[in-house]
PDB file of C-alpha atoms in Angstrom:
ATOM      1  CA  UNK A   1     132.665  67.367  77.517  1.00 37.00           C
ATOM      2  CA  UNK A   2     134.279  70.369  75.963  1.00 39.00           C
ATOM      3  CA  UNK A   3     136.345  68.314  73.527  1.00 41.00           C
ATOM      4  CA  UNK A   4     135.220  70.519  70.693  1.00 41.00           C
ATOM      5  CA  UNK A   5     137.026  73.443  72.334  1.00 50.00           C
ATOM      6  CA  UNK A   6     140.365  71.716  71.708  1.00 85.00           C
ATOM      7  CA  UNK A   7     139.838  71.653  67.966  1.00 95.00           C
ATOM      8  CA  UNK A   8     141.417  74.237  65.708  1.00 95.00           C
ATOM      9  CA  UNK A   9     141.074  74.847  61.973  1.00 97.00           C
ATOM     10  CA  UNK A  10     144.201  73.801  60.142  1.00 97.00           C
ATOM     11  CA  UNK A  11     145.054  71.090  62.670  1.00 97.00           C
ATOM     12  CA  UNK A  12     144.355  67.386  62.792  1.00 97.00           C
ATOM     13  CA  UNK A  13     141.800  65.705  65.038  1.00 98.00           C
ATOM     14  CA  UNK A  14     140.592  62.149  65.544  1.00 97.00           C
ATOM     15  CA  UNK A  15     137.148  60.574  65.677  1.00 98.00           C
ATOM     16  CA  UNK A  16     136.191  59.795  69.290  1.00 97.00           C
ATOM     17  CA  UNK A  17     132.934  57.880  68.645  1.00 98.00           C
ATOM     18  CA  UNK A  18     132.564  54.374  67.173  1.00 98.00           C
ATOM     19  CA  UNK A  19     131.119  55.594  63.852  1.00 98.00           C
ATOM     20  CA  UNK A  20     130.808  59.231  62.745  1.00 98.00           C
ATOM     21  CA  UNK A  21     128.805  60.121  59.646  1.00 98.00           C
ATOM     22  CA  UNK A  22     130.119  62.723  57.215  1.00 98.00           C
ATOM     23  CA  UNK A  23     127.410  64.974  55.774  1.00 98.00           C
ATOM     24  CA  UNK A  24     127.161  67.091  52.623  1.00 98.00           C
ATOM     25  CA  UNK A  25     126.216  70.068  54.813  1.00 98.00           C
ATOM     26  CA  UNK A  26     124.628  70.675  58.221  1.00 98.00           C
ATOM     27  CA  UNK A  27     121.523  71.951  56.440  1.00 97.00           C
ATOM     28  CA  UNK A  28     121.180  68.665  54.511  1.00 97.00           C
ATOM     29  CA  UNK A  29     120.561  66.659  57.685  1.00 97.00           C
ATOM     30  CA  UNK A  30     117.009  65.265  57.891  1.00 97.00           C
ATOM     31  CA  UNK A  31     114.859  64.703  61.002  1.00 97.00           C
ATOM     32  CA  UNK A  32     115.389  60.946  60.629  1.00 97.00           C
ATOM     33  CA  UNK A  33     119.143  61.500  60.965  1.00 98.00           C
ATOM     34  CA  UNK A  34     119.005  62.746  64.551  1.00 97.00           C
ATOM     35  CA  UNK A  35     120.267  59.478  66.145  1.00 98.00           C
ATOM     36  CA  UNK A  36     123.441  59.719  64.028  1.00 98.00           C
ATOM     37  CA  UNK A  37     124.307  63.143  65.447  1.00 98.00           C
ATOM     38  CA  UNK A  38     124.567  62.223  69.113  1.00 94.00           C
ATOM     39  CA  UNK A  39     127.558  61.845  71.401  1.00 93.00           C
ATOM     40  CA  UNK A  40     127.820  58.960  70.992  1.00 93.00           C
ATOM     41  CA  UNK A  41     125.670  58.446  67.908  1.00 97.00           C
ATOM     42  CA  UNK A  42     123.263  55.514  67.770  1.00 97.00           C
ATOM     43  CA  UNK A  43     123.990  54.361  64.236  1.00 97.00           C
ATOM     44  CA  UNK A  44     121.965  51.154  64.524  1.00 96.00           C
ATOM     45  CA  UNK A  45     118.859  53.099  65.614  1.00 97.00           C
ATOM     46  CA  UNK A  46     119.427  55.659  62.850  1.00 98.00           C
ATOM     47  CA  UNK A  47     119.485  52.960  60.172  1.00 97.00           C
ATOM     48  CA  UNK A  48     116.550  51.089  61.694  1.00 96.00           C
ATOM     49  CA  UNK A  49     114.491  54.291  61.564  1.00 97.00           C
ATOM     50  CA  UNK A  50     114.931  54.907  57.829  1.00 97.00           C
ATOM     51  CA  UNK A  51     112.583  53.787  55.097  1.00 97.00           C
ATOM     52  CA  UNK A  52     113.792  52.452  51.752  1.00 95.00           C
ATOM     53  CA  UNK A  53     114.033  55.888  50.130  1.00 96.00           C
ATOM     54  CA  UNK A  54     115.807  57.462  53.106  1.00 96.00           C
ATOM     55  CA  UNK A  55     118.487  54.750  52.944  1.00 97.00           C
ATOM     56  CA  UNK A  56     119.810  56.327  49.742  1.00 96.00           C
ATOM     57  CA  UNK A  57     119.656  60.029  50.622  1.00 90.00           C
ATOM     58  CA  UNK A  58     122.657  61.777  49.097  1.00 91.00           C
ATOM     59  CA  UNK A  59     123.065  63.959  52.191  1.00 97.00           C
ATOM     60  CA  UNK A  60     125.373  61.209  53.544  1.00 98.00           C
ATOM     61  CA  UNK A  61     128.865  61.236  52.034  1.00 98.00           C
ATOM     62  CA  UNK A  62     130.780  58.584  53.976  1.00 98.00           C
ATOM     63  CA  UNK A  63     131.489  57.452  57.521  1.00 98.00           C
ATOM     64  CA  UNK A  64     134.547  57.607  59.769  1.00 98.00           C
ATOM     65  CA  UNK A  65     135.603  55.013  62.329  1.00 98.00           C
ATOM     66  CA  UNK A  66     136.868  55.455  65.874  1.00 98.00           C
ATOM     67  CA  UNK A  67     140.398  56.885  65.870  1.00 97.00           C
ATOM     68  CA  UNK A  68     140.304  57.935  62.203  1.00 98.00           C
ATOM     69  CA  UNK A  69     142.363  61.050  61.458  1.00 97.00           C
ATOM     70  CA  UNK A  70     140.846  64.172  59.948  1.00 98.00           C
ATOM     71  CA  UNK A  71     142.087  67.639  59.091  1.00 98.00           C
ATOM     72  CA  UNK A  72     139.776  70.289  60.548  1.00 98.00           C
ATOM     73  CA  UNK A  73     139.209  73.039  57.978  1.00 98.00           C
ATOM     74  CA  UNK A  74     136.331  75.018  59.552  1.00 98.00           C
ATOM     75  CA  UNK A  75     134.482  75.230  62.873  1.00 98.00           C
ATOM     76  CA  UNK A  76     131.000  76.768  63.079  1.00 97.00           C
ATOM     77  CA  UNK A  77     129.522  78.347  66.202  1.00 97.00           C
ATOM     78  CA  UNK A  78     126.587  75.920  66.039  1.00 97.00           C
ATOM     79  CA  UNK A  79     128.862  72.947  66.740  1.00 97.00           C
ATOM     80  CA  UNK A  80     129.573  71.677  63.231  1.00 98.00           C
ATOM     81  CA  UNK A  81     133.058  71.042  61.866  1.00 98.00           C
ATOM     82  CA  UNK A  82     134.163  70.784  58.251  1.00 98.00           C
ATOM     83  CA  UNK A  83     136.898  68.179  57.918  1.00 98.00           C
ATOM     84  CA  UNK A  84     138.919  66.203  55.401  1.00 98.00           C
ATOM     85  CA  UNK A  85     139.053  62.447  56.118  1.00 98.00           C
ATOM     86  CA  UNK A  86     142.736  61.703  55.589  1.00 97.00           C
ATOM     87  CA  UNK A  87     142.414  57.889  55.349  1.00 96.00           C
ATOM     88  CA  UNK A  88     139.793  58.021  52.590  1.00 97.00           C
ATOM     89  CA  UNK A  89     141.388  59.154  49.303  1.00 96.00           C
ATOM     90  CA  UNK A  90     139.022  61.124  47.064  1.00 96.00           C
ATOM     91  CA  UNK A  91     141.212  62.757  44.434  1.00 91.00           C
ATOM     92  CA  UNK A  92     138.373  64.374  42.470  1.00 93.00           C
ATOM     93  CA  UNK A  93     137.046  66.118  45.593  1.00 95.00           C
ATOM     94  CA  UNK A  94     140.190  67.001  47.578  1.00 96.00           C
ATOM     95  CA  UNK A  95     143.724  65.699  47.134  1.00 95.00           C
ATOM     96  CA  UNK A  96     144.039  65.426  50.918  1.00 97.00           C
ATOM     97  CA  UNK A  97     141.051  63.120  51.458  1.00 97.00           C
ATOM     98  CA  UNK A  98     137.261  63.029  51.643  1.00 98.00           C
ATOM     99  CA  UNK A  99     135.695  66.374  52.671  1.00 98.00           C
ATOM    100  CA  UNK A 100     132.457  66.889  54.568  1.00 98.00           C
ATOM    101  CA  UNK A 101     130.726  67.992  57.765  1.00 98.00           C
ATOM    102  CA  UNK A 102     130.163  66.320  61.139  1.00 98.00           C
ATOM    103  CA  UNK A 103     129.351  67.404  64.715  1.00 98.00           C
ATOM    104  CA  UNK A 104     132.525  68.720  66.357  1.00 98.00           C
ATOM    105  CA  UNK A 105     131.603  66.848  69.560  1.00 97.00           C
ATOM    106  CA  UNK A 106     132.377  63.602  67.710  1.00 98.00           C
ATOM    107  CA  UNK A 107     136.042  64.649  67.434  1.00 98.00           C
ATOM    108  CA  UNK A 108     138.928  64.975  69.874  1.00 96.00           C
ATOM    109  CA  UNK A 109     142.370  66.485  69.655  1.00 94.00           C
ATOM    110  CA  UNK A 110     145.023  63.845  68.927  1.00 92.00           C
ATOM    111  CA  UNK A 111     146.893  62.356  71.872  1.00 85.00           C
ATOM    112  CA  UNK A 112     150.635  62.729  72.166  1.00 81.00           C
ATOM    113  CA  UNK A 113     152.306  59.832  70.323  1.00 78.00           C
ATOM    114  CA  UNK A 114     153.514  57.001  72.542  1.00 76.00           C
ATOM    115  CA  UNK A 115     156.124  54.316  71.957  1.00 79.00           C
ATOM    116  CA  UNK A 116     155.869  52.601  68.543  1.00 80.00           C
ATOM    117  CA  UNK A 117     153.463  49.653  68.610  1.00 86.00           C
ATOM    118  CA  UNK A 118     151.804  47.484  65.999  1.00 91.00           C
ATOM    119  CA  UNK A 119     148.187  48.678  65.762  1.00 94.00           C
ATOM    120  CA  UNK A 120     145.366  46.280  66.487  1.00 97.00           C
ATOM    121  CA  UNK A 121     142.333  46.038  64.238  1.00 98.00           C
ATOM    122  CA  UNK A 122     138.811  44.924  65.103  1.00 98.00           C
ATOM    123  CA  UNK A 123     138.094  41.622  63.342  1.00 98.00           C
ATOM    124  CA  UNK A 124     134.513  41.057  64.446  1.00 97.00           C
ATOM    125  CA  UNK A 125     131.337  42.712  63.177  1.00 97.00           C
ATOM    126  CA  UNK A 126     130.898  44.678  66.418  1.00 97.00           C
ATOM    127  CA  UNK A 127     132.691  44.881  69.725  1.00 98.00           C
ATOM    128  CA  UNK A 128     132.475  47.052  72.837  1.00 98.00           C
ATOM    129  CA  UNK A 129     135.297  48.803  74.682  1.00 98.00           C
ATOM    130  CA  UNK A 130     134.828  48.550  78.443  1.00 97.00           C
ATOM    131  CA  UNK A 131     136.049  50.483  81.445  1.00 96.00           C
ATOM    132  CA  UNK A 132     137.626  47.344  82.944  1.00 96.00           C
ATOM    133  CA  UNK A 133     137.984  43.687  81.986  1.00 95.00           C
ATOM    134  CA  UNK A 134     134.416  42.390  81.766  1.00 87.00           C
ATOM    135  CA  UNK A 135     133.251  45.780  83.067  1.00 93.00           C
ATOM    136  CA  UNK A 136     130.463  48.048  81.774  1.00 95.00           C
ATOM    137  CA  UNK A 137     130.700  49.261  78.149  1.00 96.00           C
ATOM    138  CA  UNK A 138     132.254  52.676  77.650  1.00 96.00           C
ATOM    139  CA  UNK A 139     132.040  52.585  73.844  1.00 97.00           C
ATOM    140  CA  UNK A 140     129.552  50.141  72.308  1.00 96.00           C
ATOM    141  CA  UNK A 141     129.186  49.484  68.591  1.00 97.00           C
ATOM    142  CA  UNK A 142     132.872  49.626  67.619  1.00 98.00           C
ATOM    143  CA  UNK A 143     132.958  48.087  64.148  1.00 98.00           C
ATOM    144  CA  UNK A 144     135.067  45.805  62.003  1.00 98.00           C
ATOM    145  CA  UNK A 145     138.153  47.496  60.573  1.00 98.00           C
ATOM    146  CA  UNK A 146     138.597  49.948  63.456  1.00 98.00           C
ATOM    147  CA  UNK A 147     142.255  50.419  64.391  1.00 97.00           C
ATOM    148  CA  UNK A 148     143.220  50.608  68.045  1.00 97.00           C
ATOM    149  CA  UNK A 149     146.517  51.252  69.830  1.00 96.00           C
ATOM    150  CA  UNK A 150     147.525  48.609  72.403  1.00 96.00           C
ATOM    151  CA  UNK A 151     148.063  49.916  75.942  1.00 95.00           C
ATOM    152  CA  UNK A 152     149.638  46.911  77.619  1.00 94.00           C
ATOM    153  CA  UNK A 153     149.513  43.156  77.849  1.00 94.00           C
ATOM    154  CA  UNK A 154     146.297  41.103  77.835  1.00 95.00           C
ATOM    155  CA  UNK A 155     144.704  40.215  81.172  1.00 95.00           C
ATOM    156  CA  UNK A 156     142.449  37.147  81.419  1.00 95.00           C
ATOM    157  CA  UNK A 157     141.379  37.387  77.776  1.00 96.00           C
ATOM    158  CA  UNK A 158     140.963  41.181  77.738  1.00 98.00           C
ATOM    159  CA  UNK A 159     143.210  43.634  75.903  1.00 97.00           C
ATOM    160  CA  UNK A 160     143.792  47.241  77.068  1.00 98.00           C
ATOM    161  CA  UNK A 161     143.659  49.807  74.257  1.00 97.00           C
ATOM    162  CA  UNK A 162     143.802  53.566  73.912  1.00 96.00           C
ATOM    163  CA  UNK A 163     140.670  55.419  72.821  1.00 94.00           C
ATOM    164  CA  UNK A 164     140.606  59.035  71.557  1.00 93.00           C
ATOM    165  CA  UNK A 165     139.516  61.609  74.099  1.00 90.00           C
ATOM    166  CA  UNK A 166     140.028  59.277  77.083  1.00 92.00           C
ATOM    167  CA  UNK A 167     142.974  59.298  79.436  1.00 89.00           C
ATOM    168  CA  UNK A 168     142.547  55.779  80.853  1.00 94.00           C
ATOM    169  CA  UNK A 169     142.764  52.664  78.657  1.00 96.00           C
ATOM    170  CA  UNK A 170     139.622  50.778  77.738  1.00 98.00           C
ATOM    171  CA  UNK A 171     139.331  47.011  77.441  1.00 98.00           C
ATOM    172  CA  UNK A 172     138.278  44.827  74.501  1.00 98.00           C
ATOM    173  CA  UNK A 173     137.857  41.054  74.290  1.00 98.00           C
ATOM    174  CA  UNK A 174     141.236  39.814  73.099  1.00 97.00           C
ATOM    175  CA  UNK A 175     139.604  37.520  70.532  1.00 97.00           C
ATOM    176  CA  UNK A 176     137.930  40.499  68.801  1.00 98.00           C
ATOM    177  CA  UNK A 177     141.284  42.058  67.863  1.00 98.00           C
ATOM    178  CA  UNK A 178     144.136  41.021  65.569  1.00 97.00           C
ATOM    179  CA  UNK A 179     147.421  42.755  64.725  1.00 97.00           C
ATOM    180  CA  UNK A 180     147.157  45.006  61.682  1.00 96.00           C
ATOM    181  CA  UNK A 181     148.795  43.015  58.857  1.00 93.00           C
ATOM    182  CA  UNK A 182     152.223  44.206  57.871  1.00 90.00           C
ATOM    183  CA  UNK A 183     152.137  42.515  54.470  1.00 91.00           C
ATOM    184  CA  UNK A 184     149.827  42.894  51.509  1.00 91.00           C
ATOM    185  CA  UNK A 185     146.939  40.424  51.824  1.00 93.00           C
ATOM    186  CA  UNK A 186     145.927  37.925  49.196  1.00 94.00           C
ATOM    187  CA  UNK A 187     142.742  38.829  47.356  1.00 94.00           C
ATOM    188  CA  UNK A 188     141.034  35.660  48.597  1.00 92.00           C
ATOM    189  CA  UNK A 189     141.569  36.804  52.210  1.00 95.00           C
ATOM    190  CA  UNK A 190     139.838  40.100  51.468  1.00 97.00           C
ATOM    191  CA  UNK A 191     136.983  38.329  49.697  1.00 98.00           C
ATOM    192  CA  UNK A 192     136.557  36.000  52.685  1.00 97.00           C
ATOM    193  CA  UNK A 193     136.207  38.997  54.987  1.00 97.00           C
ATOM    194  CA  UNK A 194     133.708  40.713  52.676  1.00 98.00           C
ATOM    195  CA  UNK A 195     131.704  37.456  52.590  1.00 98.00           C
ATOM    196  CA  UNK A 196     131.143  37.854  56.318  1.00 97.00           C
ATOM    197  CA  UNK A 197     129.098  40.984  55.563  1.00 98.00           C
ATOM    198  CA  UNK A 198     126.476  39.230  53.423  1.00 98.00           C
ATOM    199  CA  UNK A 199     122.936  40.484  54.143  1.00 98.00           C
ATOM    200  CA  UNK A 200     124.236  43.720  55.678  1.00 98.00           C
ATOM    201  CA  UNK A 201     121.846  46.555  54.852  1.00 98.00           C
ATOM    202  CA  UNK A 202     122.704  48.977  52.019  1.00 98.00           C
ATOM    203  CA  UNK A 203     123.081  52.596  53.113  1.00 98.00           C
ATOM    204  CA  UNK A 204     124.264  55.287  50.704  1.00 98.00           C
ATOM    205  CA  UNK A 205     127.587  56.544  52.088  1.00 98.00           C
ATOM    206  CA  UNK A 206     127.725  53.729  54.649  1.00 98.00           C
ATOM    207  CA  UNK A 207     131.159  52.470  55.680  1.00 98.00           C
ATOM    208  CA  UNK A 208     130.459  50.314  58.704  1.00 97.00           C
ATOM    209  CA  UNK A 209     129.031  46.981  59.748  1.00 97.00           C
ATOM    210  CA  UNK A 210     125.769  48.768  60.593  1.00 97.00           C
ATOM    211  CA  UNK A 211     125.198  49.622  56.921  1.00 98.00           C
ATOM    212  CA  UNK A 212     127.385  50.017  53.846  1.00 98.00           C
ATOM    213  CA  UNK A 213     127.418  50.972  50.167  1.00 98.00           C
ATOM    214  CA  UNK A 214     129.173  49.331  47.213  1.00 98.00           C
ATOM    215  CA  UNK A 215     132.474  51.206  47.320  1.00 98.00           C
ATOM    216  CA  UNK A 216     132.350  51.229  51.117  1.00 98.00           C
ATOM    217  CA  UNK A 217     132.353  47.420  51.129  1.00 98.00           C
ATOM    218  CA  UNK A 218     135.466  47.355  48.950  1.00 98.00           C
ATOM    219  CA  UNK A 219     137.196  50.100  50.937  1.00 98.00           C
ATOM    220  CA  UNK A 220     136.431  48.529  54.333  1.00 98.00           C
ATOM    221  CA  UNK A 221     137.439  45.000  53.324  1.00 98.00           C
ATOM    222  CA  UNK A 222     140.861  46.196  52.200  1.00 97.00           C
ATOM    223  CA  UNK A 223     141.231  48.671  55.072  1.00 97.00           C
ATOM    224  CA  UNK A 224     140.812  45.806  57.538  1.00 97.00           C
ATOM    225  CA  UNK A 225     143.916  44.300  55.887  1.00 96.00           C
ATOM    226  CA  UNK A 226     145.960  47.495  56.052  1.00 95.00           C
ATOM    227  CA  UNK A 227     145.507  48.922  52.543  1.00 94.00           C
ATOM    228  CA  UNK A 228     143.873  52.324  51.993  1.00 93.00           C
ATOM    229  CA  UNK A 229     141.879  52.291  48.769  1.00 96.00           C
ATOM    230  CA  UNK A 230     139.998  55.384  47.564  1.00 97.00           C
ATOM    231  CA  UNK A 231     136.502  55.787  48.965  1.00 97.00           C
ATOM    232  CA  UNK A 232     134.417  56.096  45.756  1.00 97.00           C
ATOM    233  CA  UNK A 233     134.005  53.558  42.952  1.00 98.00           C
ATOM    234  CA  UNK A 234     135.335  55.743  40.130  1.00 97.00           C
ATOM    235  CA  UNK A 235     138.439  56.600  42.136  1.00 97.00           C
ATOM    236  CA  UNK A 236     138.869  52.907  42.999  1.00 98.00           C
ATOM    237  CA  UNK A 237     138.910  52.146  39.273  1.00 98.00           C
ATOM    238  CA  UNK A 238     141.618  54.763  38.722  1.00 97.00           C
ATOM    239  CA  UNK A 239     143.743  53.249  41.513  1.00 97.00           C
ATOM    240  CA  UNK A 240     143.585  49.633  40.291  1.00 97.00           C
ATOM    241  CA  UNK A 241     144.910  47.661  37.318  1.00 98.00           C
ATOM    242  CA  UNK A 242     142.565  46.854  34.401  1.00 98.00           C
ATOM    243  CA  UNK A 243     142.265  43.245  33.234  1.00 97.00           C
ATOM    244  CA  UNK A 244     140.885  41.700  30.089  1.00 96.00           C
ATOM    245  CA  UNK A 245     137.443  40.299  30.827  1.00 96.00           C
ATOM    246  CA  UNK A 246     137.882  36.588  31.382  1.00 95.00           C
ATOM    247  CA  UNK A 247     141.148  37.049  33.281  1.00 96.00           C
ATOM    248  CA  UNK A 248     139.479  38.095  36.545  1.00 97.00           C
ATOM    249  CA  UNK A 249     139.820  35.920  39.618  1.00 97.00           C
ATOM    250  CA  UNK A 250     138.064  35.892  43.018  1.00 98.00           C
ATOM    251  CA  UNK A 251     138.909  39.071  44.925  1.00 98.00           C
ATOM    252  CA  UNK A 252     139.274  41.221  41.805  1.00 98.00           C
ATOM    253  CA  UNK A 253     136.755  44.005  41.119  1.00 98.00           C
ATOM    254  CA  UNK A 254     134.014  44.564  38.538  1.00 98.00           C
ATOM    255  CA  UNK A 255     133.168  48.171  37.628  1.00 98.00           C
ATOM    256  CA  UNK A 256     129.960  49.454  36.065  1.00 98.00           C
ATOM    257  CA  UNK A 257     129.002  52.622  34.166  1.00 98.00           C
ATOM    258  CA  UNK A 258     126.246  53.741  31.828  1.00 95.00           C
ATOM    259  CA  UNK A 259     127.252  54.993  28.364  1.00 94.00           C
ATOM    260  CA  UNK A 260     128.984  58.340  28.573  1.00 93.00           C
ATOM    261  CA  UNK A 261     128.789  58.406  32.379  1.00 95.00           C
ATOM    262  CA  UNK A 262     131.365  57.881  35.112  1.00 95.00           C
ATOM    263  CA  UNK A 263     131.632  54.625  37.019  1.00 97.00           C
ATOM    264  CA  UNK A 264     128.782  54.335  39.518  1.00 96.00           C
ATOM    265  CA  UNK A 265     129.075  50.804  40.949  1.00 98.00           C
ATOM    266  CA  UNK A 266     131.673  48.252  42.018  1.00 98.00           C
ATOM    267  CA  UNK A 267     131.502  44.616  43.109  1.00 98.00           C
ATOM    268  CA  UNK A 268     134.012  41.996  44.234  1.00 98.00           C
ATOM    269  CA  UNK A 269     134.497  39.028  41.881  1.00 98.00           C
ATOM    270  CA  UNK A 270     133.344  35.998  43.888  1.00 98.00           C
ATOM    271  CA  UNK A 271     134.084  33.106  41.497  1.00 97.00           C
ATOM    272  CA  UNK A 272     136.109  32.546  38.352  1.00 95.00           C
ATOM    273  CA  UNK A 273     134.000  33.362  35.266  1.00 95.00           C
ATOM    274  CA  UNK A 274     132.394  30.380  33.549  1.00 91.00           C
ATOM    275  CA  UNK A 275     132.016  31.465  29.955  1.00 87.00           C
ATOM    276  CA  UNK A 276     129.620  34.382  30.037  1.00 87.00           C
ATOM    277  CA  UNK A 277     128.520  33.653  33.591  1.00 94.00           C
ATOM    278  CA  UNK A 278     130.025  36.058  36.101  1.00 97.00           C
ATOM    279  CA  UNK A 279     129.295  36.347  39.815  1.00 98.00           C
ATOM    280  CA  UNK A 280     130.089  39.012  42.377  1.00 98.00           C
ATOM    281  CA  UNK A 281     129.638  40.012  45.991  1.00 98.00           C
ATOM    282  CA  UNK A 282     128.395  43.583  46.271  1.00 98.00           C
ATOM    283  CA  UNK A 283     126.331  46.037  48.261  1.00 98.00           C
ATOM    284  CA  UNK A 284     123.296  46.147  45.997  1.00 98.00           C
ATOM    285  CA  UNK A 285     121.397  49.421  45.631  1.00 96.00           C
ATOM    286  CA  UNK A 286     118.409  47.577  44.146  1.00 95.00           C
ATOM    287  CA  UNK A 287     118.067  44.909  46.862  1.00 96.00           C
ATOM    288  CA  UNK A 288     119.350  47.228  49.622  1.00 97.00           C
ATOM    289  CA  UNK A 289     121.590  44.399  50.892  1.00 98.00           C
ATOM    290  CA  UNK A 290     125.063  42.948  50.497  1.00 98.00           C
ATOM    291  CA  UNK A 291     124.493  39.927  48.236  1.00 98.00           C
ATOM    292  CA  UNK A 292     126.465  37.373  46.228  1.00 98.00           C
ATOM    293  CA  UNK A 293     124.843  36.731  42.871  1.00 98.00           C
ATOM    294  CA  UNK A 294     125.245  36.148  39.176  1.00 98.00           C
ATOM    295  CA  UNK A 295     125.424  39.450  37.335  1.00 97.00           C
ATOM    296  CA  UNK A 296     121.831  40.193  36.249  1.00 94.00           C
ATOM    297  CA  UNK A 297     121.199  41.529  32.729  1.00 94.00           C
ATOM    298  CA  UNK A 298     121.279  45.194  33.761  1.00 94.00           C
ATOM    299  CA  UNK A 299     124.705  44.675  35.348  1.00 96.00           C
ATOM    300  CA  UNK A 300     126.024  42.772  32.323  1.00 96.00           C
ATOM    301  CA  UNK A 301     124.874  45.662  30.130  1.00 96.00           C
ATOM    302  CA  UNK A 302     126.796  48.241  32.186  1.00 97.00           C
ATOM    303  CA  UNK A 303     129.933  46.180  32.994  1.00 98.00           C
ATOM    304  CA  UNK A 304     132.895  48.258  31.816  1.00 97.00           C
ATOM    305  CA  UNK A 305     135.794  46.219  33.141  1.00 96.00           C
ATOM    306  CA  UNK A 306     137.500  44.032  35.683  1.00 98.00           C
ATOM    307  CA  UNK A 307     140.416  45.351  37.747  1.00 98.00           C
ATOM    308  CA  UNK A 308     142.980  43.914  40.139  1.00 97.00           C
ATOM    309  CA  UNK A 309     144.271  45.577  43.310  1.00 95.00           C
TER     310      UNK A 309
END
């Protein structure tokens, strides 16, 4: 399509595919990752093709959603772009946002800003943007938490929206979209949304309703409600308020670390503690799923605190 030709180092771009994966380096990409590199990528097929060990390969850093802003810092002749994801704070890596690599074809130059409008956000696990009301899909696999710009009034239950890299509006089912909240959500609202992702597969670096990791679950649940938390668990701990254990309430966060090591895991408090019994909803590395459970002994042993957002 030639969209990569519009990109320039030092300038912003936007993601033009439903879910773009950010990689540690182009050379780190494995053969199994090929479906994630396409235009558009087939993220569901990519995840379905991985075995248990490949689900936790550290070549994946994070994922970016349709319309997400990045700063382009380098373009390679082989079609790769190094970017900084501006909506995913990662202070220890780059004060501007999360850095990494992705195919330049998955980006587009930003459109000229239009009249101010309240953004819409996808509130269903997946939706498709279509060329016309009830027409063929133009972008399938658009995920929960994706922000879209309205492009007019609804028509027969369909809402026109703007999509990066496309001149004509696309259409989404009106019931799949809600206005981006203008006020801070209550923690119980965020927990209720995260509960909808139970049994979602665990993918290291995942940040979508195709597959997600522990800090990705926390980040995405709050992003859907308009609040940008840091991307990684240790940075999330730095950005939140510590509580005395026993004071936590549903929607707060539990953080975990081994002695002398940085925080490596986060979960969302799912019930008020009952004595020494604590429960959480989390993307579990061990079970490779999003689960709600009582903290098992290994989690109790590494629990370093509860925090409130």
